[in-house]
Amino acid sequence: MSKVYSPTDALRAELWVNFSERQETWRNHGSLPNLHRQAKRVRLSFEFPFYGHLLKEVTVATGGFIYTGEVMHQLLTATQYIAPLMANFDPSLSQNSSVFYFDNGTALVVQWSDIHLQDNSSLGPFTFQATLHKEGRIVFAYKQIPVDISLISTDHHPVRVGLSDAFVVLHQIEQIPNVRRKTIYEYHKVDILKSSISSCTGVEFFPLPTCLQFSSCGLCVSSQIGFNCSWCSRLQSMALNLSILNYPITGIFIAIVRCFSLQRCIGSLMPHCAIFRAKEELVNSI
């Protein structure tokens, strides 16, 4: 669930974090090199729930987004992102540009400050923030957006505002022993209307409850969160390895076991869990 704040909303000003007033609370802080297309892995001092998964690390990119995936690849802009304003930003174009972050134990704040677009450096500078709160709330705050972002070129870099998540499946390649192919499947994303983003605006995302938050059979079967989930007593010791994902193309739930051998895990657990038996054919066909 998300809420967009216009420049006239009274609560909008509370979304912006003033770095100079919070230095005494910093537990971890740093900055990225002032170079084009740079990224830095940042370890969080807390576990951040994103689509029901607890993240301990994220990757901050100079291109106006935070990558949430574990698998690093050349197309980080495709999915698994938290993007206040993903675009072809290049901090090397100005000595005043910077991308920095701080973690105070309950939130990670990332600020892209006075950055310019590589495609058109005259359109700038841009200054905006993304804040990840410990309870799962996400805030985008925009201090300076000098142009309608729908006019930003997408020729060399995607332009996105919103969230996205995906899962990774490892495929065995029969012709090449000991080699596996990684395939990324995006199952959900949230796109914020670009025309709603301007200077002095903000966006707030509130996480909805998911199956992954329940740690007992009683909590699971009594929950009313709109998901048709089942509790598997056999998997209690493997709760962290099980993800229940909503796959929009089929409109049903898929069980994905997050481990090195998808087929081996599913094969060994299938007799003990009804949710696996129902979904075996679909999982094997991915």
Short mmCIF file of C-alpha atoms in Angstrom, two decimals:
data_model
loop_
_atom_site.label_atom_id
_atom_site.label_comp_id
_atom_site.label_asym_id
_atom_site.label_seq_id
_atom_site.Cartn_x
_atom_site.Cartn_y
_atom_site.Cartn_z
CA MET A 1 0.00 0.00 0.00
CA SER A 2 1.41 3.42 -0.90
CA LYS A 3 0.58 7.09 -0.40
CA VAL A 4 1.83 10.01 -2.50
CA TYR A 5 2.30 13.39 -0.82
CA SER A 6 1.96 16.60 -2.82
CA PRO A 7 3.87 19.82 -2.01
CA THR A 8 0.83 21.12 -0.11
CA ASP A 9 0.51 18.10 2.22
CA ALA A 10 1.48 19.05 5.77
CA LEU A 11 3.04 15.64 6.49
CA ARG A 12 5.27 15.80 3.42
CA ALA A 13 7.99 17.83 5.19
CA GLU A 14 8.35 15.13 7.86
CA LEU A 15 9.49 12.61 5.25
CA TRP A 16 12.76 14.42 4.53
CA VAL A 17 15.67 13.44 6.81
CA ASN A 18 18.13 16.18 7.71
CA PHE A 19 21.54 14.50 7.85
CA SER A 20 23.25 17.28 9.80
CA GLU A 21 20.77 16.94 12.67
CA ARG A 22 21.10 13.14 13.01
CA GLN A 23 24.87 12.50 13.09
CA GLU A 24 24.89 11.48 16.76
CA THR A 25 22.60 8.53 15.94
CA TRP A 26 24.70 7.09 13.09
CA ARG A 27 25.81 3.48 13.49
CA ASN A 28 27.10 3.07 9.97
CA HIS A 29 27.63 5.63 7.25
CA GLY A 30 29.47 6.03 3.97
CA SER A 31 29.39 7.31 0.42
CA LEU A 32 29.81 6.08 -3.12
CA PRO A 33 32.57 7.12 -5.54
CA ASN A 34 31.67 10.11 -7.71
CA LEU A 35 31.72 8.00 -10.86
CA HIS A 36 29.16 6.85 -13.40
CA ARG A 37 27.29 3.58 -12.73
CA GLN A 38 28.82 2.72 -9.39
CA ALA A 39 27.31 0.50 -6.70
CA LYS A 40 28.22 -0.38 -3.12
CA ARG A 41 27.08 -3.24 -0.93
CA VAL A 42 25.83 -1.94 2.44
CA ARG A 43 25.30 -4.18 5.46
CA LEU A 44 22.31 -3.17 7.59
CA SER A 45 22.38 -3.01 11.38
CA PHE A 46 18.84 -4.43 11.36
CA GLU A 47 16.84 -6.93 9.33
CA PHE A 48 14.69 -5.13 6.77
CA PRO A 49 11.49 -6.96 5.68
CA PHE A 50 11.01 -6.61 1.92
CA TYR A 51 8.14 -8.59 0.37
CA GLY A 52 8.25 -10.81 3.47
CA HIS A 53 11.97 -11.58 3.19
CA LEU A 54 14.41 -10.27 5.78
CA LEU A 55 17.28 -8.40 4.11
CA LYS A 56 20.59 -7.98 5.91
CA GLU A 57 22.35 -6.27 3.01
CA VAL A 58 21.38 -4.03 0.11
CA THR A 59 23.29 -2.49 -2.80
CA VAL A 60 23.18 1.29 -3.21
CA ALA A 61 23.68 2.51 -6.79
CA THR A 62 24.53 5.95 -8.15
CA GLY A 63 21.69 5.51 -10.65
CA GLY A 64 19.04 6.52 -8.11
CA PHE A 65 18.02 3.12 -6.74
CA ILE A 66 18.77 0.41 -4.18
CA TYR A 67 19.19 -3.15 -5.42
CA THR A 68 17.77 -5.77 -3.03
CA GLY A 69 18.88 -9.01 -4.71
CA GLU A 70 21.64 -11.34 -3.60
CA VAL A 71 22.79 -12.32 -7.10
CA MET A 72 24.91 -9.60 -8.72
CA HIS A 73 24.62 -9.27 -12.51
CA GLN A 74 24.83 -6.67 -15.26
CA LEU A 75 21.12 -5.78 -15.29
CA LEU A 76 20.54 -4.56 -11.75
CA THR A 77 17.97 -2.07 -13.06
CA ALA A 78 15.64 -4.82 -14.33
CA THR A 79 14.06 -5.96 -11.06
CA GLN A 80 14.59 -6.40 -7.28
CA TYR A 81 14.89 -2.67 -6.68
CA ILE A 82 13.75 0.17 -4.45
CA ALA A 83 13.83 3.16 -6.77
CA PRO A 84 13.01 6.71 -5.67
CA LEU A 85 14.22 7.84 -9.11
CA MET A 86 16.14 5.38 -11.24
CA ALA A 87 17.82 7.18 -14.14
CA ASN A 88 21.16 7.65 -15.89
CA PHE A 89 22.72 9.80 -13.18
CA ASP A 90 26.45 10.54 -13.27
CA PRO A 91 27.96 12.03 -10.09
CA SER A 92 31.23 12.76 -11.89
CA LEU A 93 29.62 15.63 -13.81
CA SER A 94 29.70 17.97 -10.80
CA GLN A 95 32.00 18.42 -7.80
CA ASN A 96 28.89 19.10 -5.72
CA SER A 97 27.33 15.72 -6.50
CA SER A 98 27.31 12.95 -3.91
CA VAL A 99 25.57 9.72 -2.98
CA PHE A 100 25.79 8.92 0.72
CA TYR A 101 23.95 6.94 3.37
CA PHE A 102 23.62 6.43 7.11
CA ASP A 103 22.13 3.75 9.33
CA ASN A 104 20.93 4.68 12.83
CA GLY A 105 19.88 1.20 13.91
CA THR A 106 16.21 1.56 12.98
CA ALA A 107 16.45 3.01 9.46
CA LEU A 108 18.79 3.29 6.48
CA VAL A 109 18.70 6.66 4.71
CA VAL A 110 20.26 7.07 1.26
CA GLN A 111 20.56 10.51 -0.34
CA TRP A 112 21.38 11.32 -3.95
CA SER A 113 22.48 14.94 -3.71
CA ASP A 114 22.97 17.48 -6.52
CA ILE A 115 23.37 14.82 -9.20
CA HIS A 116 23.01 15.33 -12.95
CA LEU A 117 21.89 13.17 -15.85
CA GLN A 118 24.66 11.97 -18.11
CA ASP A 119 22.38 12.27 -21.17
CA ASN A 120 21.57 15.90 -20.44
CA SER A 121 23.62 17.52 -17.68
CA SER A 122 21.70 20.79 -18.06
CA LEU A 123 18.65 19.08 -16.53
CA GLY A 124 19.65 19.30 -12.92
CA PRO A 125 20.67 19.05 -10.27
CA PHE A 126 18.44 16.43 -8.61
CA THR A 127 18.31 15.79 -4.85
CA PHE A 128 16.18 13.05 -3.28
CA GLN A 129 16.19 10.34 -0.59
CA ALA A 130 15.07 6.80 0.11
CA THR A 131 14.56 5.61 3.70
CA LEU A 132 14.14 1.96 4.69
CA HIS A 133 12.56 1.63 8.13
CA LYS A 134 13.07 -1.41 10.34
CA GLU A 135 9.36 -2.29 10.38
CA GLY A 136 9.28 -2.45 6.55
CA ARG A 137 8.00 1.03 5.73
CA ILE A 138 9.73 2.73 2.77
CA VAL A 139 9.82 6.49 2.19
CA PHE A 140 10.82 8.41 -0.93
CA ALA A 141 11.39 12.15 -0.39
CA TYR A 142 12.13 14.65 -3.15
CA LYS A 143 13.82 17.95 -2.40
CA GLN A 144 14.79 19.10 -5.89
CA ILE A 145 13.34 17.65 -9.11
CA PRO A 146 13.97 20.30 -11.79
CA VAL A 147 12.13 18.63 -14.67
CA ASP A 148 9.11 16.47 -15.43
CA ILE A 149 10.68 13.03 -14.99
CA SER A 150 8.48 11.56 -17.73
CA LEU A 151 10.65 13.60 -20.11
CA ILE A 152 13.92 11.97 -18.97
CA SER A 153 15.46 9.88 -21.75
CA THR A 154 15.35 6.09 -21.45
CA ASP A 155 17.68 5.48 -24.41
CA HIS A 156 20.66 4.41 -22.28
CA HIS A 157 19.11 3.70 -18.88
CA PRO A 158 15.62 2.85 -17.53
CA VAL A 159 13.67 5.52 -15.69
CA ARG A 160 11.60 4.07 -12.86
CA VAL A 161 9.93 5.13 -9.62
CA GLY A 162 8.71 2.30 -7.42
CA LEU A 163 9.46 -1.17 -6.10
CA SER A 164 10.09 -4.58 -7.62
CA ASP A 165 10.89 -8.07 -6.39
CA ALA A 166 11.79 -11.37 -8.02
CA PHE A 167 13.13 -14.82 -7.25
CA VAL A 168 16.05 -16.71 -8.77
CA VAL A 169 15.91 -20.31 -10.00
CA LEU A 170 19.04 -22.34 -10.77
CA HIS A 171 18.79 -24.58 -13.84
CA GLN A 172 21.15 -27.52 -14.37
CA ILE A 173 22.69 -27.53 -17.85
CA GLU A 174 22.88 -31.17 -18.93
CA GLN A 175 25.41 -30.55 -21.67
CA ILE A 176 27.85 -28.79 -19.31
CA PRO A 177 28.47 -30.60 -16.01
CA ASN A 178 28.76 -28.51 -12.81
CA VAL A 179 27.36 -25.43 -14.59
CA ARG A 180 24.04 -23.89 -13.64
CA ARG A 181 22.05 -21.13 -15.31
CA LYS A 182 20.37 -18.52 -13.14
CA THR A 183 16.95 -17.31 -14.27
CA ILE A 184 15.30 -14.33 -12.56
CA TYR A 185 11.49 -14.24 -12.40
CA GLU A 186 9.87 -10.94 -11.47
CA TYR A 187 6.59 -11.65 -9.70
CA HIS A 188 5.52 -8.21 -8.50
CA LYS A 189 6.27 -4.52 -8.87
CA VAL A 190 4.81 -1.18 -7.87
CA ASP A 191 5.05 1.70 -10.35
CA ILE A 192 4.45 5.22 -9.06
CA LEU A 193 2.98 7.64 -11.57
CA LYS A 194 5.88 9.77 -12.78
CA SER A 195 3.73 12.87 -13.14
CA SER A 196 3.12 12.82 -9.37
CA ILE A 197 6.84 13.29 -8.61
CA SER A 198 8.21 16.82 -8.39
CA SER A 199 10.13 19.01 -5.97
CA CYS A 200 8.83 18.86 -2.39
CA THR A 201 6.82 15.67 -2.87
CA GLY A 202 7.08 12.26 -1.23
CA VAL A 203 5.90 8.67 -1.40
CA GLU A 204 5.33 6.33 1.54
CA PHE A 205 4.97 2.55 1.21
CA PHE A 206 3.35 0.49 3.97
CA PRO A 207 4.05 -3.27 3.96
CA LEU A 208 1.09 -5.65 3.97
CA PRO A 209 1.17 -8.87 6.02
CA THR A 210 2.55 -11.96 4.29
CA CYS A 211 2.67 -15.70 4.93
CA LEU A 212 6.35 -15.52 5.83
CA GLN A 213 5.77 -13.61 9.05
CA PHE A 214 4.02 -16.48 10.87
CA SER A 215 6.17 -18.80 12.98
CA SER A 216 3.54 -21.26 14.25
CA CYS A 217 0.67 -23.34 12.92
CA GLY A 218 -1.86 -21.48 15.07
CA LEU A 219 -0.86 -18.05 13.78
CA CYS A 220 -0.84 -19.31 10.19
CA VAL A 221 -4.26 -20.98 10.08
CA SER A 222 -5.97 -18.20 12.03
CA SER A 223 -4.58 -15.37 9.89
CA GLN A 224 -6.84 -13.42 7.55
CA ILE A 225 -4.46 -11.78 5.10
CA GLY A 226 -6.07 -12.81 1.81
CA PHE A 227 -3.62 -15.64 1.05
CA ASN A 228 -4.65 -19.28 0.70
CA CYS A 229 -1.63 -20.66 2.58
CA SER A 230 -1.09 -23.87 4.50
CA TRP A 231 1.12 -24.71 7.45
CA CYS A 232 3.61 -27.55 7.02
CA SER A 233 4.82 -29.03 10.29
CA ARG A 234 7.57 -30.88 8.46
CA LEU A 235 9.19 -27.58 7.41
CA GLN A 236 9.23 -25.85 10.78
CA SER A 237 12.98 -26.18 10.98
CA MET A 238 13.32 -24.87 7.41
CA ALA A 239 11.12 -21.79 7.65
CA LEU A 240 13.88 -19.52 6.35
CA ASN A 241 14.30 -21.63 3.22
CA LEU A 242 10.66 -21.50 2.13
CA SER A 243 9.09 -18.64 0.19
CA ILE A 244 5.45 -18.47 -0.87
CA LEU A 245 5.25 -16.18 -3.87
CA ASN A 246 2.28 -14.83 -5.80
CA TYR A 247 2.95 -15.39 -9.50
CA PRO A 248 0.72 -12.95 -11.43
CA ILE A 249 0.71 -14.79 -14.76
CA THR A 250 -0.96 -17.90 -13.33
CA GLY A 251 -2.77 -16.16 -10.48
CA ILE A 252 -1.89 -18.95 -8.04
CA PHE A 253 0.76 -19.51 -5.42
CA ILE A 254 4.04 -21.22 -6.14
CA ALA A 255 6.23 -22.86 -3.54
CA ILE A 256 9.90 -22.11 -4.12
CA VAL A 257 12.55 -23.66 -1.91
CA ARG A 258 15.49 -21.28 -1.68
CA CYS A 259 18.44 -23.62 -1.72
CA PHE A 260 21.16 -24.78 -4.08
CA SER A 261 19.19 -27.70 -5.53
CA LEU A 262 15.55 -26.82 -6.14
CA GLN A 263 14.55 -30.20 -7.53
CA ARG A 264 16.31 -32.20 -4.82
CA CYS A 265 14.65 -30.23 -2.02
CA ILE A 266 11.20 -30.41 -3.54
CA GLY A 267 11.59 -34.13 -4.18
CA SER A 268 12.57 -34.88 -0.59
CA LEU A 269 9.87 -32.70 0.99
CA MET A 270 6.98 -33.38 -1.35
CA PRO A 271 5.41 -36.32 0.55
CA HIS A 272 5.21 -34.31 3.76
CA CYS A 273 3.56 -31.08 2.64
CA ALA A 274 0.28 -30.65 0.79
CA ILE A 275 1.26 -27.29 -0.67
CA PHE A 276 4.21 -28.89 -2.46
CA ARG A 277 2.11 -31.76 -3.85
CA ALA A 278 -0.36 -29.28 -5.34
CA LYS A 279 2.32 -27.18 -6.99
CA GLU A 280 4.86 -29.81 -8.12
CA GLU A 281 3.87 -29.71 -11.77
CA LEU A 282 4.04 -25.91 -11.97
CA VAL A 283 7.39 -25.61 -10.19
CA ASN A 284 8.97 -28.28 -12.36
CA SER A 285 7.80 -26.49 -15.51
CA ILE A 286 9.47 -23.14 -14.76
#
